[in-house]
């Protein structure tokens, strides 16, 4: 399912002394079945933007088109339930939202709210818990007894069990160790290809963008400054974004060595490039 | 949507901001007491008029103010409706099963509604226009007599300051949790009572977890930064009392006297 923003503006506490315009005239498309990453400095409006994608906030100007439903400032809150069913949202530190007595019940909460029967909800919960890699033994435990990383998976399963067509995540990897982050990202990639999910993800990790995203949107001061593919964004150094570590490393090498000047954007590419350029015999100079 | 603002300080420059914080507290308390002893329609007209003037003068903006307090106003409205339906006495206008609408019920409910309305408006303006540090200092000052029964005033000041400091943080946390559960299909606006209670559990449980977590962290960082209790601390702000403050105090006392006299039966 595709999401389109047309001239969207958003002001917090409109008509008050605290009024603050967090988004200015944004026009943007999140293509269906793709993984789009949103990057930008802290305070640039990323979290505000994604809250518009499932009707948690209503744009103060312009319109958000989700599939074939239009949300603008005249939209009534009754009409938003369908949008929320279609667009699942996983918040930052999502482990903090768990509340039920057992892991299984917590995951069933969403499906039950969206009108599934008890039986269907159990099936969905079990299915998605398995998909995110939670062991059967943990189903009847209290969610607070799990580790932080496990709790986050349960929270993710809780959203996936609502069977959304679009999944929106706010910094899903923050605070996870390298391996857990890598696992989480490949899980998202798998969901994207297996179930045709459209994924939109806010992240501060350029490595995640370079390795996993199909599209990248760069935000600055509440506006979109670039909207492109990760390769385009990172392969030259003239852009003002921070580069992934692989590219930074390569850039340092370029200072002292006569090597190709297109930057590799992830580790695999970097290794291949180095193998090609620094052959033990022949190749470029040592 | 997420415009729940109770207890939040909103920096500004209007007249009310410049009043002495102690005066503001005394005046607020006097007006609230006046509204609670009042039984008189004219008295409420006067008090609501004053509320209107205060909101206008504070320059926080009417729409913003109404949005911010509508939750509380809605709550006291609901309570009043229950009171009307369940109390009995005087002339009975309508009766069905356990429900009755009587003149007695109507009277009690409208009194309670108006009193709480005045109290909420005044408290909200006080919290919106007074710097939390000044509130803490004022409370500490008012609790001065407690010193003689062995209460540590600095502790009271600190506890007030921390409580006020965490108001906006908690409001934000509530909004985040609401958003998270809304995304899982909770409809807070329209559902049955049972469902509504259940949806609030989905917010309250994680909220309490996070409050305890924060309290623990705060205590740890305070200890790490060398906080010990029992030491006297000085204040970074000193407030002074101007002639204008005295004038306002006189006006408020006059209003208080007026309301009082309206309610004395000769
Ligand atoms: N509830 C709110 N009320 C008023 N202003 C807000 C509110 N939430 C966010 N803002 C402001 O809107 C701007 C954008 O905030 P937002 O949370 O969208 O940034 P972000 O890009 O997600 O930042 P980060 O990377 O730190 O998460 C910030 O300047 C912030 O101060
Ligand atoms: Mg954010």
XYZ file of C-alpha atoms and ligand atoms in Angstrom:
584
model
C 0.000 0.000 0.000
C 1.343 3.361 -1.035
C 1.347 6.474 1.159
C 1.440 9.946 -0.371
C 1.849 13.299 1.308
C 0.688 16.385 -0.573
C 1.849 19.796 0.675
C 1.619 18.610 4.247
C 2.273 21.033 7.100
C 2.013 20.320 10.791
C 1.993 22.759 13.714
C 1.990 21.613 17.329
C -0.435 23.456 19.635
C -1.927 25.459 16.802
C -3.406 28.807 17.887
C -1.507 29.078 21.130
C 1.611 30.687 22.526
C 3.308 27.306 22.287
C 2.599 26.935 18.568
C 5.531 25.320 16.787
C 5.658 24.410 13.119
C 7.374 21.033 12.938
C 6.639 20.198 9.273
C 6.589 22.573 6.326
C 4.969 21.879 2.991
C 6.058 18.279 2.551
C 5.306 16.431 -0.655
C 6.489 12.855 -0.642
C 5.627 9.319 -1.751
C 6.393 6.145 0.131
C 6.281 3.496 -2.632
C 4.424 0.245 -1.952
C 6.375 -2.916 -1.024
C 9.619 -1.002 -0.494
C 11.677 -0.153 2.548
C 12.068 3.603 2.928
C 14.410 5.042 5.537
C 13.904 8.526 6.993
C 17.042 10.227 8.273
C 17.857 13.672 9.609
C 19.255 15.441 12.619
C 17.496 15.297 15.957
C 14.512 17.637 15.997
C 14.165 17.661 12.210
C 10.589 16.331 12.416
C 10.968 12.615 11.665
C 8.790 11.382 14.519
C 6.186 14.033 13.770
C 6.101 12.964 10.128
C 5.461 9.307 10.901
C 2.684 10.137 13.363
C 0.800 11.548 10.387
C 1.032 8.240 8.556
C -1.567 6.436 10.657
C -3.693 9.333 11.748
C -2.259 9.808 15.234
C -1.845 13.412 14.195
C -3.893 15.136 11.534
C -2.033 17.468 9.152
C -2.788 21.128 9.839
C -2.491 21.790 6.107
C -2.345 19.588 3.016
C -3.383 15.932 2.859
C -2.068 12.447 3.535
C -3.293 9.746 1.155
C -3.093 6.219 2.519
C -4.064 3.656 -0.134
C -7.281 5.299 -1.234
C -8.175 7.045 1.990
C -7.501 10.759 2.306
C -6.693 12.357 5.660
C -6.823 16.113 5.991
C -7.856 18.531 8.688
C -11.545 17.791 8.109
C -11.164 14.051 8.734
C -13.232 12.781 11.667
C -11.580 10.566 14.243
C -14.118 7.777 13.574
C -12.672 7.300 10.114
C -9.192 6.663 11.436
C -9.655 3.112 12.693
C -9.348 1.630 9.220
C -6.178 3.632 8.657
C -4.718 2.300 11.908
C -5.584 -1.243 10.844
C -3.711 -0.757 7.573
C -0.718 1.102 8.965
C 1.011 -0.518 11.931
C 3.225 1.695 14.044
C 6.129 0.578 16.204
C 7.343 3.358 18.480
C 10.769 4.085 19.840
C 11.456 1.925 22.897
C 8.347 -0.064 22.033
C 9.149 -2.474 24.885
C 7.644 0.136 27.230
C 4.131 -0.349 25.887
C 3.670 -3.959 27.062
C 1.105 -4.366 29.824
C -0.665 -7.753 29.788
C -0.070 -10.616 32.207
C 1.400 -12.851 29.534
C 3.343 -12.383 26.333
C 0.645 -14.167 24.331
C -2.144 -11.951 25.690
C -0.180 -8.833 24.943
C 0.186 -9.789 21.294
C -3.525 -10.720 21.123
C -4.518 -7.233 22.306
C -4.289 -5.610 18.861
C -6.128 -8.261 16.832
C -8.932 -8.341 19.440
C -9.288 -4.568 19.219
C -9.546 -4.805 15.447
C -12.433 -7.247 15.768
C -10.822 -10.682 15.519
C -12.295 -13.549 17.551
C -10.412 -14.946 20.563
C -9.475 -18.036 18.534
C -8.160 -16.055 15.561
C -6.244 -13.746 17.870
C -4.471 -16.688 19.535
C -3.510 -18.095 16.133
C -2.217 -14.752 14.916
C -0.279 -14.143 18.118
C 1.391 -17.547 18.000
C 2.214 -17.162 14.324
C 3.825 -13.747 14.685
C 5.641 -14.511 17.904
C 7.269 -17.426 16.111
C 8.090 -15.181 13.145
C 9.932 -12.653 15.314
C 11.822 -15.466 17.008
C 10.173 -15.750 20.431
C 10.345 -19.228 21.892
C 7.119 -21.127 22.727
C 8.277 -21.456 26.354
C 8.031 -17.702 26.782
C 4.398 -17.357 25.634
C 2.930 -17.702 29.121
C 5.527 -15.567 30.887
C 4.965 -12.006 32.029
C 6.432 -9.671 29.411
C 8.376 -7.778 32.095
C 10.439 -10.885 32.820
C 11.973 -10.871 29.345
C 15.150 -9.101 28.283
C 14.905 -5.695 26.611
C 15.591 -7.135 23.167
C 13.004 -9.879 23.608
C 10.425 -7.358 24.832
C 10.989 -5.325 21.715
C 10.335 -8.378 19.546
C 7.120 -9.041 21.441
C 6.061 -5.429 20.840
C 6.837 -5.863 17.140
C 4.782 -9.078 17.040
C 1.975 -7.168 18.766
C 1.820 -4.765 15.838
C 2.366 -7.368 13.095
C -0.471 -9.482 14.521
C -2.858 -6.689 13.496
C -1.886 -7.640 9.908
C -1.007 -4.151 8.670
C -0.140 -3.519 5.035
C 2.338 -0.804 5.969
C 4.725 -1.032 8.901
C 6.173 2.186 10.318
C 9.018 2.040 12.828
C 10.676 4.796 14.874
C 14.334 3.912 15.451
C 13.725 0.181 15.856
C 17.377 -0.657 16.431
C 18.205 1.977 19.030
C 19.827 0.526 22.136
C 20.245 -2.949 20.650
C 23.611 -4.658 20.316
C 25.098 -5.135 16.840
C 23.894 -8.702 16.325
C 20.358 -8.021 17.591
C 20.123 -4.978 15.334
C 21.334 -6.995 12.361
C 18.804 -9.742 13.135
C 15.985 -7.252 13.492
C 16.841 -5.592 10.186
C 17.026 -8.872 8.274
C 13.709 -9.869 9.827
C 12.168 -6.650 8.480
C 13.686 -7.321 5.061
C 12.205 -10.819 5.109
C 8.762 -9.515 6.057
C 9.003 -7.045 3.216
C 9.689 -9.707 0.595
C 7.552 -12.510 2.070
C 4.391 -10.541 2.840
C 4.799 -7.598 0.499
C 4.886 -5.205 3.454
C 5.619 -1.567 2.831
C 8.130 -0.511 5.466
C 8.954 3.011 6.601
C 11.680 3.381 9.164
C 13.210 6.302 11.032
C 16.847 5.635 11.815
C 20.062 7.318 12.887
C 22.197 4.452 11.606
C 23.667 5.126 8.178
C 24.824 1.498 8.116
C 21.206 0.334 8.304
C 20.235 2.739 5.532
C 23.078 1.649 3.272
C 22.551 -2.027 3.836
C 18.784 -2.418 4.009
C 16.873 0.550 2.572
C 15.508 0.815 -0.980
C 14.821 4.530 -0.620
C 16.026 7.223 1.673
C 14.422 10.514 2.667
C 16.583 13.212 4.262
C 14.844 15.726 6.532
C 16.092 19.053 7.808
C 14.210 21.628 9.896
C 10.827 20.124 9.084
C 11.375 19.913 5.321
C 12.518 17.200 2.909
C 15.941 18.063 1.523
C 16.630 14.888 -0.457
C 14.733 11.853 -1.582
C 16.775 9.240 -3.408
C 18.405 5.793 -3.326
C 21.047 5.063 -0.668
C 23.703 4.473 -3.353
C 23.130 7.919 -4.833
C 23.168 9.528 -1.410
C 26.341 7.923 -0.130
C 28.459 7.250 -3.191
C 29.742 10.811 -3.386
C 31.068 12.859 -0.537
C 29.560 16.176 -1.656
C 26.286 15.625 0.167
C 25.986 16.988 3.692
C 24.912 13.711 5.251
C 27.098 11.587 7.434
C 28.501 8.615 5.485
C 28.297 4.955 6.532
C 31.465 3.680 8.176
C 32.450 1.623 5.123
C 32.374 4.752 2.962
C 34.248 6.806 5.556
C 36.942 4.158 5.754
C 37.268 4.087 1.986
C 37.440 7.860 1.842
C 40.420 7.812 4.199
C 42.108 5.200 2.008
C 41.540 7.400 -1.042
C 43.664 10.140 0.504
C 46.788 8.005 0.353
C 46.069 5.609 -2.440
C 45.257 5.914 -6.085
C 41.930 4.071 -6.067
C 38.536 4.299 -7.763
C 36.691 7.293 -6.373
C 33.177 5.894 -6.185
C 32.451 5.033 -2.554
C 31.329 1.587 -1.420
C 28.347 2.053 0.888
C 28.315 -1.138 2.931
C 30.702 -3.716 4.294
C 30.216 -6.318 1.589
C 30.849 -3.784 -1.129
C 33.856 -2.452 0.724
C 35.430 -5.890 1.005
C 34.812 -6.653 -2.657
C 36.291 -3.344 -3.695
C 39.360 -3.796 -1.543
C 39.896 -7.312 -2.851
C 39.670 -6.001 -6.384
C 41.924 -2.999 -5.873
C 44.566 -4.440 -3.596
C 45.316 -7.750 -5.281
C 48.421 -9.315 -3.662
C 50.153 -9.306 -7.064
C 49.343 -6.868 -9.832
C 46.407 -4.491 -9.206
C 47.073 -1.011 -7.911
C 50.305 -0.044 -6.231
C 50.945 -1.063 -2.651
C -5.265 15.721 19.644
C -2.432 15.454 22.118
C -3.034 18.739 23.749
C -3.343 17.698 27.344
C -1.479 20.448 29.147
C -2.466 20.466 32.806
C 0.283 21.484 35.176
C 2.581 22.742 32.500
C 4.422 26.049 32.736
C 4.169 28.078 29.565
C 6.754 30.854 29.490
C 5.213 34.234 28.749
C 5.378 37.907 29.569
C 1.860 39.023 30.399
C 0.889 40.853 33.563
C 0.061 37.696 35.486
C 3.574 36.362 34.984
C 5.028 39.386 36.693
C 2.974 39.105 39.850
C 4.655 37.892 42.993
C 4.353 34.083 43.114
C 3.259 34.145 46.749
C 0.533 36.636 45.989
C -0.633 34.452 43.108
C -0.932 31.435 45.365
C -2.742 33.364 48.110
C -5.111 34.934 45.593
C -5.803 31.549 43.935
C -6.526 29.894 47.267
C -8.811 32.752 48.350
C -10.789 32.620 45.115
C -11.127 28.840 45.306
C -12.304 29.021 48.916
C -14.751 31.743 47.912
C -16.203 29.520 45.209
C -16.542 26.601 47.628
C -18.450 28.560 50.246
C -20.632 30.223 47.667
C -24.285 29.168 47.224
C -25.367 32.146 45.315
C -25.982 32.558 41.600
C -24.701 36.133 41.583
C -21.571 34.925 43.366
C -20.865 32.408 40.597
C -21.465 35.002 37.928
C -18.869 37.202 39.624
C -16.381 34.338 40.060
C -16.762 33.099 36.485
C -16.369 36.671 35.297
C -13.109 36.880 37.225
C -11.980 33.582 35.702
C -12.667 35.054 32.277
C -10.672 38.173 33.062
C -7.779 36.064 34.380
C -7.653 33.873 31.266
C -7.823 36.947 29.052
C -5.096 38.809 30.952
C -2.807 35.780 31.127
C -2.652 35.826 27.287
C -2.296 32.065 26.987
C -5.104 32.053 24.418
C -8.666 30.882 24.870
C -8.634 27.983 22.405
C -5.438 26.650 23.884
C -6.787 26.997 27.392
C -10.062 25.244 26.612
C -8.295 22.423 24.785
C -5.949 21.977 27.705
C -8.622 21.803 30.370
C -11.421 20.111 28.455
C -10.516 16.715 29.860
C -11.086 17.890 33.439
C -14.176 19.831 32.549
C -15.550 16.757 30.825
C -14.797 14.667 33.915
C -16.591 16.980 36.335
C -19.463 17.237 33.895
C -19.835 13.443 33.909
C -19.682 13.388 37.704
C -22.409 16.012 37.872
C -24.634 13.979 35.550
C -24.224 10.946 37.832
C -25.043 13.115 40.807
C -28.207 14.351 39.135
C -29.355 10.844 38.262
C -28.679 9.259 41.635
C -29.672 11.848 44.212
C -33.179 12.244 45.346
C -35.152 14.898 47.210
C -37.258 18.016 46.763
C -39.496 18.094 43.724
C -39.170 15.026 41.539
C -39.306 15.752 37.821
C -38.570 12.366 36.345
C -38.187 8.849 37.627
C -37.103 5.577 35.964
C -35.870 2.497 37.841
C -33.004 3.636 40.040
C -32.692 6.976 38.241
C -34.388 10.132 39.411
C -34.107 13.730 38.410
C -35.018 15.908 41.342
C -34.673 19.563 42.211
C -32.330 18.568 45.017
C -30.040 16.604 42.665
C -29.994 19.385 40.112
C -29.062 21.890 42.758
C -26.215 19.842 44.264
C -24.841 18.880 40.871
C -24.798 22.375 39.465
C -23.165 23.709 42.627
C -20.436 21.065 42.458
C -19.923 21.636 38.741
C -19.524 25.390 39.073
C -17.230 25.129 42.084
C -14.869 22.674 40.430
C -14.976 24.654 37.214
C -13.752 27.767 39.017
C -11.118 25.777 40.914
C -9.769 24.125 37.752
C -9.579 27.356 35.807
C -7.731 29.136 38.594
C -5.328 26.291 39.322
C -4.538 25.844 35.636
C -3.778 29.526 35.147
C -1.612 29.477 38.280
C 0.406 26.479 37.053
C 0.660 27.810 33.502
C 1.967 31.210 34.506
C 4.228 30.455 37.449
C 7.732 29.152 37.126
C 8.012 25.701 38.815
C 11.005 26.849 40.854
C 8.929 29.723 42.224
C 6.026 27.423 43.019
C 8.348 25.161 44.951
C 9.791 28.102 46.840
C 6.316 29.413 47.673
C 5.126 26.054 48.961
C 8.252 25.849 51.053
C 7.506 29.300 52.459
C 3.913 28.419 53.282
C 4.987 25.254 55.063
C 7.278 27.288 57.306
C 5.314 26.598 60.526
C 5.861 22.863 59.986
C 9.513 23.481 60.746
C 8.667 23.572 64.416
C 7.289 20.053 64.356
C 10.482 18.758 62.847
C 9.674 18.747 59.116
C 12.607 19.524 56.837
C 11.536 22.464 54.660
C 14.222 21.874 52.049
C 12.806 18.417 51.464
C 9.357 19.845 50.885
C 10.751 22.351 48.409
C 12.709 19.689 46.591
C 9.809 17.263 46.402
C 7.541 19.978 44.999
C 10.162 21.029 42.485
C 10.686 17.459 41.291
C 6.950 16.771 41.093
C 6.430 19.881 38.969
C 9.475 19.176 36.866
C 8.115 15.737 35.960
C 4.602 16.896 35.057
C 5.413 17.578 31.400
C 7.521 14.424 31.182
C 4.633 12.343 32.436
C 2.162 14.075 30.144
C 4.445 13.271 27.246
C 4.726 9.674 28.417
C 0.930 9.378 28.611
C 0.635 10.766 25.099
C 3.243 8.321 23.790
C 1.515 5.358 25.399
C -1.872 6.531 24.127
C -0.402 6.704 20.646
C 1.121 3.241 20.934
C -2.141 1.655 22.082
C -4.208 3.629 19.569
C -2.004 2.118 16.893
C -3.040 -1.278 18.199
C -6.661 -0.400 17.604
C -7.720 1.060 20.949
C -10.426 3.624 20.458
C -10.374 5.898 23.477
C -13.164 8.101 22.267
C -15.962 5.733 21.552
C -16.524 2.487 23.390
C -18.310 0.852 26.289
C -17.354 1.520 29.923
C -15.724 -1.900 30.372
C -13.631 -1.438 27.252
C -12.708 2.037 28.339
C -11.424 0.787 31.701
C -9.495 -1.915 29.901
C -7.912 0.576 27.529
C -6.845 2.712 30.450
C -5.121 -0.278 32.029
C -3.097 -0.515 28.830
C -1.804 2.952 29.639
C -1.616 2.900 33.413
C 0.431 -0.289 33.808
C 3.298 0.819 31.552
C 3.038 4.337 32.983
C 3.585 3.118 36.543
C 6.471 0.946 35.398
C 8.106 3.953 33.832
C 7.439 6.210 36.827
C 9.173 3.732 39.127
C 12.037 3.353 36.692
C 12.472 7.116 36.489
C 12.278 7.569 40.253
C 14.976 4.983 40.742
C 17.218 6.586 38.125
C 16.672 10.038 39.556
C 17.520 8.913 43.075
C 20.675 7.238 41.801
C 21.863 10.273 39.842
C 21.133 12.595 42.763
C 23.207 10.474 45.079
C 25.971 10.275 42.499
C 26.011 14.058 42.249
C 26.510 14.373 45.965
C 22.999 15.054 47.215
C 22.544 14.520 50.923
C 19.491 15.519 52.864
C 19.532 17.715 55.933
C 21.678 20.458 54.403
C 20.226 23.915 54.020
C 20.030 25.210 50.460
C 19.672 28.767 49.217
C 17.555 29.897 46.270
C 18.666 31.196 42.929
C 15.638 33.525 42.591
C 14.401 36.114 44.994
C 10.938 37.469 44.417
C 9.917 40.915 45.566
C 6.586 42.355 46.501
C 5.527 45.450 44.565
C 2.791 48.011 45.146
C 0.852 46.463 42.334
C 0.921 43.136 44.188
C -0.581 44.844 47.242
C -3.283 46.375 45.051
C -4.196 42.981 43.593
C -4.285 41.494 47.080
C -6.705 44.174 48.210
C -8.932 43.596 45.189
C -8.983 39.844 45.810
C -9.776 40.369 49.498
C -12.628 42.662 48.508
C -14.030 40.053 46.139
C -13.681 37.452 48.856
C -15.563 39.702 51.265
C -18.252 40.362 48.692
C -18.828 36.652 48.050
C -18.850 36.019 51.777
C -21.455 38.710 52.386
C -23.607 37.387 49.537
C -23.792 34.097 51.398
C -24.618 35.324 54.856
C -28.251 35.006 55.693
C -29.450 37.953 57.672
N 4.344 17.472 21.604
C 5.074 18.472 21.096
N 4.761 19.747 21.346
C 5.483 20.766 20.838
N 6.558 20.616 20.045
C 6.946 19.361 19.763
C 6.225 18.222 20.265
N 6.841 17.112 19.812
C 7.889 17.539 19.078
N 7.954 18.871 19.034
C 8.954 19.692 18.320
O 8.906 19.374 16.947
C 10.211 19.280 16.398
C 10.373 17.950 15.705
O 10.289 16.921 16.663
P 10.410 15.402 16.272
O 10.152 14.624 17.515
O 9.539 15.127 15.111
O 11.952 15.297 15.861
P 12.776 14.018 15.413
O 13.289 14.293 14.057
O 11.972 12.795 15.608
O 13.998 14.044 16.441
P 14.776 12.807 17.124
O 15.765 12.328 16.140
O 15.436 13.447 18.319
O 13.766 11.782 17.530
C 11.183 19.460 17.560
O 11.733 20.752 17.458
C 10.348 19.330 18.793
O 10.787 20.215 19.784
Mg 12.097 11.122 17.000
